[in-house]
Every structure is written in C-alpha cells, then in structure tokens.
Amino acid sequence: MALVLHAGSTNKNGFKALIAAEFSGAKVELVKNFEMGVSNKSPKFLEMNPIGKVPVLETPDGPVFESNAIARYVTRLKADNPLYGSSLIEYARVEQWIDFATLEIDANILRWLIPRIGFSVYLPPVEEAAVSALKRALTALNTHLSSNTYLVGHSVTLADIILTCNLTLGFSRLFTKSFTSEFPHVERYFWTLVNQPNFRKILGEVKQAESVPSIQSVKKPSQAKEPAKPKAKDEPKKEDKKESAKPKLEEAAKEEAPKPKAKNPLDLLPPSKMILDDWKRLYSNTKTNFREVAVKGFWDMYDPEGYSLWFCDYKYNDENTVSFVTLNKVGGFLQRMDLARKYAFGKMLVIGSAPPFKVKGLWLFRGQEIPKFIIDECYDMDLYEWRKVDITDEDQKERVNQMIEDHEPFEGEDLLDAKCFK
C-alpha cells in the first residue's frame, strides 16, 4: 500500500513530509478532496487520530500523526538518509533545530497570527510577548546562519525542511519586508531554500506578506444552511426569464473568458539589433582565444540603445568569511534571477584567496534601466550597489572585458570562483 497523507493541499505541516519524500525518493500521495472541518471529522479519520488533528499519514503498519513524527518516518524510509546528517553529533543537532523550529519559531508565529485572524481572543500583551519571543529566536537563527548555509553540515537536512515550512507561514502571512530586514541571513536562507527544486515543487511560489493582517473578531461556528425547497413540478415557466437567460449567459461567458496575459514591458521596447541568444551561444561555444573571439564578438553585437551594462558590488563583503557560504550566496542569487533569463546575461566574480571574500558582478539588461520586475521580485538586488557602465570610458570598458573573460588576477587579486548567468 502506498503512503497516503491526509491533509489539505496548502497545509504547511503536510508540506514537511512531502518535501522530505522528494529528497528521500519516497512515494507519498496526498489524499484527494480533503476538506478541513469535514474530512478530519469523519469516522475513518477519527480512527486514525481521535482528536481530529491534521495531518495524518496512512501507512501499511498503521497511522502516524503529528507532522514532525510523520516527516521523521518518511525520512527513515531511506537507510542512512543524509537528511539526518552524517554522524551522531549531526543527528543530535538536526533534532535540536527541529525542536527550535517548533518551540521557538512555529509556536510564536501561531501566537501572533491566530488571534489576528479571529480564531482566538486578541490580547495586545500576548501579541507583544509573542513578537518579542519570535524576534529573539530569529536573532539567534540569524547569528547561526551568518556563518552557515544550512542549519547542520553543508547540505539540506530534515531540520531545514521543518524550519522552512514553519517560516513559510510567517513570511507569507506576517513577516513584511521591514520586519525581516532585521534578519538578512534568515532572509537569504529562506529564499534560497524555497527556490530549490524539491521545495518549490511542493510549496509553489512563495510571496512575502505586504502587511500584517488586521485584527478580526473571534469567529463563531457557522450554522448549517437550510436545504433549498424543491420547486413544484407543475410550476409554470415564465417567458420573461426565458428571454432574459440568453443575454445573461452571454454576459457570463464574457466575464469567464480568459484575459490575455499582460506583456512584459521589455517586450514592448523597439526591436534591438542585438540577439541575446546569439551572444549567449557565442560565449558558451568559445573555448580558446576568448578575448579575440568572445569579447570582440560581444562588442560587435552590443546595442547600447537596446541594452545597458551594469556593475554590481556586494554591500556586505566583510561578512563573507567562509568560502562555501559566499559561493552558495552567489549561487542562490543567480537561481532567483531565473525570472530574467530572457532579458539578461550576468557574470559574478568571487574574489580573494583569503577571507573576507569580495563579490562583484557585471550584468547586461534589456533596456536602459534595471528592469523593475527584477527589482520587485528578486530581494538580492538590494544587497548590491549598482552602477551603470559608461562604455565611452575605456577603463570601464576594459573592466567589462576582464569580467566577461574571468581575467585573473582581477583588480590585483586572485579569483576564488566565477559564475555565469546565461
């Protein structure tokens, strides 16, 4: 029998097991047509979990409830699963961070959110205590992540999965940009993980809350609706309703017709002589004589009216004290820039043979400004200083050449790594 998860399709506690299954190669099916307040009150569900809480995992050996226990079970299906670390101390630290994610993060998010959406009485002192405790926990987490890409070791563990699912509720419902800006390493960690394929497949696109929900009064249990009275069989049909039906149907059809997808403003710009894909192909295919072939080819293709070049410098280079953390930071940025692939080309250099490492970049964008949709959607943009390239300045032009070809040394220093977005 396949493993069946009883939960709604948007239940963040159910997401824990589903993401763990993606990493572990386990097959977990989400039950179809689950309706909260109905499905979890059925006799079958109450046999699996007498208190009716969600989620519940149906296994060949019987049911398992409580979301962390379910996620642990799914993880254990794979022998020596790296989601539990590679040593006894890593296993202990995975469990440590699972408890932290549950008791310090999730509990305080719920104490803040639940009264605001009307599921318990709103008391200002209680909210103040919850927010204070949450900030204390996020500060501790931010400190840990300042020198670590993941919670434990150098790859995703079950602790990261559970913490990210808990943070998803906070980021999507409560944590505005002004709130999370106090915790930049938590921001980097969260957006990096939710955009990894195994997370994104289950979570979908996560959008940050623009405001904290306004306070609602406590919701009363809804009353059952009276069944509609059946119409008498011999009730005469009214001609005026017949006549008005057609216009109403036509009006409904107009309302239901799909609206044309709005075009990206960059697609409305005048045509450019530069074909971005041709440049990307030349860059990828050039293996020797890079300066003479690829760099020269770039300037032959470049259209200063249709495209613009930009230098970027990371604002917080003094924090780049661990090489792999710095490289993962740049990798996450390029991953989140995927939405701009049709309109951009980029080079990112990690510079230095010893910490702190410097991160500098060169970007080619369609249009004369950095596209607004990139600034709006990719939070990393705020972490860099941006400066438009003046191609009439020979020094700036030579700097462009060196960044395109990964010239070493670059500005007198060795390159730790060079990454390309194309």
XYZ file of C-alpha atoms in Angstrom:
422
model
C 0.000 0.000 0.000
C 1.239 3.492 -0.856
C 1.713 6.043 1.898
C -1.272 8.393 1.972
C -1.080 11.802 3.621
C -4.378 13.156 4.933
C -4.103 16.957 4.777
C -5.181 19.912 2.695
C -3.125 20.870 -0.345
C -1.988 24.109 1.351
C -1.239 22.711 4.808
C 2.313 23.749 5.745
C 2.560 20.878 8.244
C 1.760 18.422 5.469
C 4.462 20.027 3.315
C 7.151 18.755 5.722
C 6.570 15.097 4.817
C 6.060 15.823 1.118
C 9.375 17.699 0.838
C 11.165 15.002 2.851
C 9.724 12.454 0.421
C 11.117 14.409 -2.549
C 14.609 14.350 -1.041
C 14.327 10.689 0.006
C 12.768 9.200 -3.103
C 9.736 8.006 -1.121
C 6.253 7.884 -2.622
C 3.705 9.800 -0.562
C 0.305 10.538 -2.053
C -1.795 13.463 -0.867
C -5.370 12.297 -0.280
C -7.809 13.738 -2.806
C -10.643 16.141 -1.992
C -9.599 16.708 1.630
C -11.869 19.297 3.257
C -10.792 20.725 6.599
C -13.605 20.582 9.145
C -15.321 17.781 7.242
C -12.783 15.120 6.251
C -10.999 15.256 9.602
C -14.281 14.697 11.458
C -15.215 11.545 9.568
C -15.268 8.210 11.467
C -12.373 6.878 9.326
C -10.160 9.874 10.140
C -11.021 9.794 13.863
C -9.962 6.145 13.970
C -6.513 7.267 12.790
C -6.334 10.318 15.066
C -9.044 10.535 17.746
C -8.606 14.290 18.246
C -9.034 15.031 14.538
C -5.807 16.973 14.061
C -4.156 17.250 10.659
C -2.004 15.829 9.102
C -2.135 12.046 9.435
C -0.047 9.575 7.427
C -1.656 6.253 6.497
C 0.995 3.516 6.321
C 0.898 -0.300 5.844
C 1.655 -0.632 9.565
C -0.986 1.810 10.755
C -1.434 5.586 11.012
C 1.081 8.160 12.225
C 0.013 11.624 13.374
C 1.889 14.824 14.373
C 3.662 16.468 11.446
C 7.238 16.201 12.755
C 6.777 12.498 13.542
C 5.411 11.940 10.033
C 8.376 13.771 8.472
C 10.785 11.684 10.577
C 9.048 8.473 9.477
C 9.298 9.393 5.792
C 12.968 10.314 6.226
C 13.743 6.988 7.932
C 12.341 5.056 4.965
C 15.734 5.616 3.295
C 18.645 3.931 5.045
C 21.467 6.286 6.060
C 19.457 9.227 4.805
C 21.670 12.353 4.653
C 18.641 14.346 5.816
C 19.614 13.101 9.284
C 23.271 14.131 8.972
C 26.374 12.005 8.617
C 27.350 11.463 12.275
C 25.882 11.116 15.723
C 26.552 14.757 16.575
C 24.923 15.920 13.331
C 21.894 13.736 14.095
C 21.629 15.367 17.532
C 21.889 18.832 16.002
C 19.199 18.037 13.433
C 16.890 17.101 16.322
C 17.985 20.212 18.208
C 16.986 22.507 15.338
C 13.706 20.635 14.802
C 12.797 21.426 18.413
C 13.913 25.041 17.910
C 11.800 25.341 14.742
C 8.774 24.005 16.612
C 9.028 25.613 20.034
C 10.694 28.948 19.247
C 9.583 29.744 15.685
C 6.293 27.964 14.913
C 4.730 28.404 18.341
C 5.331 32.161 18.381
C 4.191 32.653 14.782
C 0.910 30.961 15.711
C 0.534 33.035 18.911
C 0.881 36.144 16.756
C -1.290 35.053 13.808
C -4.201 33.056 15.292
C -5.758 35.906 17.356
C -5.397 38.356 14.442
C -7.428 36.167 12.067
C -10.183 35.652 14.600
C -9.582 32.111 15.876
C -8.893 33.214 19.453
C -9.289 36.342 21.538
C -6.853 39.139 20.641
C -4.925 40.462 23.650
C -2.222 43.103 22.959
C 0.120 41.965 25.797
C 0.001 38.379 24.473
C 0.865 39.542 20.942
C 3.666 41.739 22.236
C 5.165 38.785 24.124
C 4.870 36.509 21.065
C 6.551 39.018 18.724
C 9.312 39.673 21.268
C 9.988 35.939 21.688
C 9.938 35.449 17.913
C 12.443 38.264 17.338
C 14.712 36.755 19.987
C 14.574 33.395 18.183
C 15.148 34.964 14.751
C 18.130 36.898 16.094
C 19.698 33.655 17.325
C 18.931 31.984 13.996
C 20.361 34.948 12.076
C 23.615 34.702 14.041
C 23.925 30.981 13.293
C 23.232 31.492 9.580
C 25.796 34.298 9.306
C 28.466 31.584 9.026
C 26.370 28.603 7.891
C 24.465 27.993 4.661
C 22.308 25.294 6.286
C 21.366 24.513 9.877
C 23.554 21.405 10.102
C 26.508 20.489 7.886
C 26.835 21.515 4.259
C 23.548 20.283 2.782
C 19.798 20.238 3.436
C 18.654 18.199 6.445
C 15.244 17.447 7.904
C 15.766 20.410 10.259
C 15.953 22.768 7.263
C 12.776 21.266 5.807
C 10.771 21.676 9.016
C 12.102 25.160 9.770
C 11.458 26.372 6.210
C 7.867 25.078 6.273
C 7.286 26.881 9.582
C 8.887 30.088 8.285
C 6.708 29.907 5.160
C 3.641 30.649 7.278
C 5.402 33.639 8.821
C 6.794 35.048 5.569
C 3.502 34.659 3.686
C 1.163 35.948 6.412
C 3.066 38.151 8.902
C 6.689 38.924 8.050
C 6.764 42.107 5.987
C 9.999 43.224 4.334
C 10.547 45.837 7.067
C 10.277 43.063 9.683
C 12.647 40.588 8.023
C 15.230 43.232 7.043
C 16.494 42.977 10.626
C 17.486 39.361 9.864
C 19.327 39.398 6.497
C 20.868 35.932 6.906
C 17.459 34.435 7.672
C 16.127 36.147 4.525
C 18.949 34.732 2.402
C 18.473 31.260 3.901
C 14.687 31.230 3.457
C 14.575 32.484 -0.145
C 17.423 30.172 -1.139
C 15.618 27.100 0.205
C 12.104 27.837 -1.030
C 13.533 28.228 -4.525
C 15.356 24.887 -4.506
C 13.558 22.420 -6.835
C 12.421 19.931 -4.160
C 10.971 22.759 -2.037
C 9.464 24.739 -4.914
C 7.733 21.623 -6.309
C 5.720 21.320 -3.078
C 5.485 24.926 -1.848
C 4.967 26.600 -5.230
C 5.795 30.282 -5.445
C 6.092 31.906 -2.026
C 5.297 35.624 -1.811
C 6.178 37.804 1.150
C 3.398 39.459 3.141
C 2.879 43.134 2.336
C 1.124 43.845 5.625
C 0.189 42.203 8.920
C -3.466 41.012 8.959
C -5.858 43.428 10.617
C -7.439 42.275 13.870
C -10.696 40.355 13.398
C -13.318 39.469 15.971
C -13.464 35.855 17.137
C -15.268 33.757 14.532
C -18.439 31.980 15.559
C -19.170 28.451 14.374
C -21.085 28.601 11.096
C -24.680 27.390 11.133
C -25.848 24.761 8.715
C -27.809 26.170 5.812
C -31.418 25.121 5.348
C -31.880 22.871 2.329
C -33.403 24.626 -0.653
C -37.085 23.914 -1.146
C -37.796 21.842 -4.281
C -39.839 23.562 -6.959
C -43.283 22.206 -7.672
C -43.339 20.034 -10.805
C -46.309 21.853 -12.258
C -44.844 25.321 -11.681
C -45.389 27.275 -14.885
C -42.288 28.515 -16.704
C -42.081 32.240 -17.041
C -41.444 33.538 -20.523
C -39.624 36.670 -19.378
C -36.966 34.538 -17.643
C -36.501 32.559 -20.844
C -35.985 35.696 -22.806
C -33.503 37.156 -20.303
C -31.497 33.926 -19.986
C -29.608 34.320 -23.241
C -28.226 37.806 -22.526
C -27.197 36.673 -19.034
C -25.387 33.648 -20.432
C -23.609 35.825 -22.956
C -22.629 38.251 -20.185
C -21.334 35.380 -18.033
C -19.349 33.999 -20.939
C -17.699 37.381 -21.399
C -16.801 37.513 -17.699
C -15.399 33.972 -17.741
C -13.351 34.424 -20.908
C -9.651 34.294 -20.021
C -7.956 37.655 -20.059
C -4.935 37.969 -22.327
C -1.669 37.670 -20.400
C -0.096 41.080 -19.850
C 3.087 41.545 -21.849
C 6.357 42.234 -20.134
C 7.187 45.931 -20.727
C 10.566 44.838 -22.114
C 8.773 43.033 -24.941
C 7.243 46.357 -25.980
C 10.595 48.085 -26.487
C 11.716 48.844 -30.048
C 13.484 45.865 -31.665
C 17.196 45.610 -30.920
C 19.913 44.607 -33.363
C 21.475 42.551 -30.549
C 20.120 38.992 -30.344
C 20.783 37.935 -26.757
C 20.677 34.209 -27.501
C 23.343 34.658 -30.217
C 25.664 36.256 -27.675
C 24.991 33.529 -25.091
C 25.711 30.881 -27.721
C 28.991 32.569 -28.703
C 30.026 32.829 -25.043
C 29.269 29.151 -24.384
C 30.951 27.840 -27.525
C 34.195 29.825 -27.277
C 36.876 27.614 -25.733
C 40.114 29.313 -26.891
C 41.252 32.844 -27.776
C 38.424 34.149 -25.594
C 39.436 37.805 -25.801
C 39.771 37.737 -29.600
C 36.618 35.695 -30.272
C 34.009 36.091 -27.498
C 34.891 39.524 -26.106
C 35.349 41.055 -29.555
C 32.129 39.338 -30.661
C 30.286 40.850 -27.719
C 31.161 44.406 -28.712
C 30.307 43.680 -32.349
C 26.835 42.546 -31.230
C 26.251 45.045 -28.406
C 23.425 47.524 -28.944
C 23.755 50.455 -26.488
C 20.272 51.676 -27.401
C 18.525 48.374 -26.740
C 20.625 47.129 -23.812
C 22.590 48.504 -20.862
C 25.539 47.215 -18.834
C 25.744 47.390 -15.044
C 28.430 46.748 -12.425
C 27.316 45.469 -9.024
C 29.226 45.234 -5.746
C 28.023 43.301 -2.710
C 27.372 45.693 0.195
C 28.394 43.345 2.995
C 31.691 41.834 1.873
C 33.031 41.949 5.436
C 30.547 39.143 6.242
C 31.994 36.843 3.550
C 34.333 34.991 5.909
C 33.518 31.411 4.824
C 34.212 30.454 1.206
C 31.419 27.915 0.666
C 28.844 30.192 2.314
C 29.876 33.025 -0.013
C 29.676 30.760 -3.062
C 26.231 29.475 -2.015
C 25.086 33.062 -1.515
C 26.029 33.926 -5.114
C 24.520 30.673 -6.397
C 21.229 31.456 -4.668
C 21.194 34.925 -6.227
C 21.648 33.501 -9.723
C 18.940 30.931 -9.067
C 16.482 33.645 -8.068
C 17.399 35.633 -11.192
C 15.934 32.871 -13.337
C 12.865 35.049 -13.996
C 15.145 37.385 -16.006
C 16.788 34.751 -18.212
C 15.056 36.019 -21.370
C 16.287 39.581 -20.794
C 19.686 39.325 -19.079
C 23.224 37.952 -19.047
C 25.464 38.130 -15.991
C 28.908 37.372 -14.612
C 29.535 37.107 -10.877
C 33.088 37.000 -9.516
C 34.060 35.855 -6.028
C 37.424 37.499 -5.406
C 40.228 36.793 -2.961
C 42.486 33.975 -1.778
C 41.567 34.568 1.872
C 38.532 35.995 3.705
C 36.750 38.281 3.631
C 35.893 37.499 0.009
C 34.622 40.191 -2.350
C 31.644 39.643 -4.631
C 31.412 41.748 -7.783
C 29.302 41.356 -10.887
C 28.610 42.521 -14.417
C 25.079 42.405 -15.847
C 23.610 43.025 -19.275
C 19.932 44.011 -19.160
C 17.390 44.713 -21.878
C 16.515 48.420 -21.821
C 18.280 51.393 -20.285
C 17.439 50.688 -16.649
C 17.470 47.647 -14.406
C 14.040 46.070 -15.135
C 11.531 46.917 -12.418
C 10.106 43.392 -12.235
C 13.573 42.096 -11.305
C 13.968 44.681 -8.530
C 10.482 43.839 -7.235
C 10.821 40.056 -7.356
C 14.485 39.371 -6.509
C 15.289 40.595 -2.995
C 19.042 40.108 -3.573
C 19.095 43.239 -5.731
C 19.013 45.361 -2.556
C 22.154 43.634 -1.286
C 24.273 45.136 -4.070
C 25.375 48.605 -5.115
C 24.544 49.101 -8.810
C 26.424 51.378 -11.210
C 25.669 51.813 -14.903
C 28.653 51.236 -17.190
C 29.818 54.186 -19.270
C 31.101 52.460 -22.406
C 32.771 55.689 -23.583
C 35.153 55.308 -20.626
C 37.975 52.995 -21.785
C 38.819 51.925 -18.221
C 35.228 50.813 -17.581
C 35.123 49.074 -20.952
C 38.309 47.155 -20.145
C 36.812 46.166 -16.771
C 33.816 44.736 -18.681
C 36.214 42.757 -20.890
C 38.043 41.318 -17.891
C 34.824 40.297 -16.145
C 33.475 38.587 -19.259
C 36.659 36.530 -19.693
C 37.284 35.828 -15.959
C 40.624 37.601 -16.176
C 42.986 36.707 -13.337
C 44.263 38.453 -11.351
C 41.214 40.724 -11.280
C 41.964 44.157 -9.850
C 45.140 42.706 -8.328
C 43.518 39.725 -6.585
C 43.013 36.022 -7.309
C 39.594 34.673 -8.278
C 38.024 32.168 -5.908
C 35.290 31.450 -8.458
C 33.435 32.937 -11.423
C 29.791 32.165 -12.162
C 27.830 32.923 -15.321
C 24.114 33.602 -15.747
C 23.013 32.905 -19.278
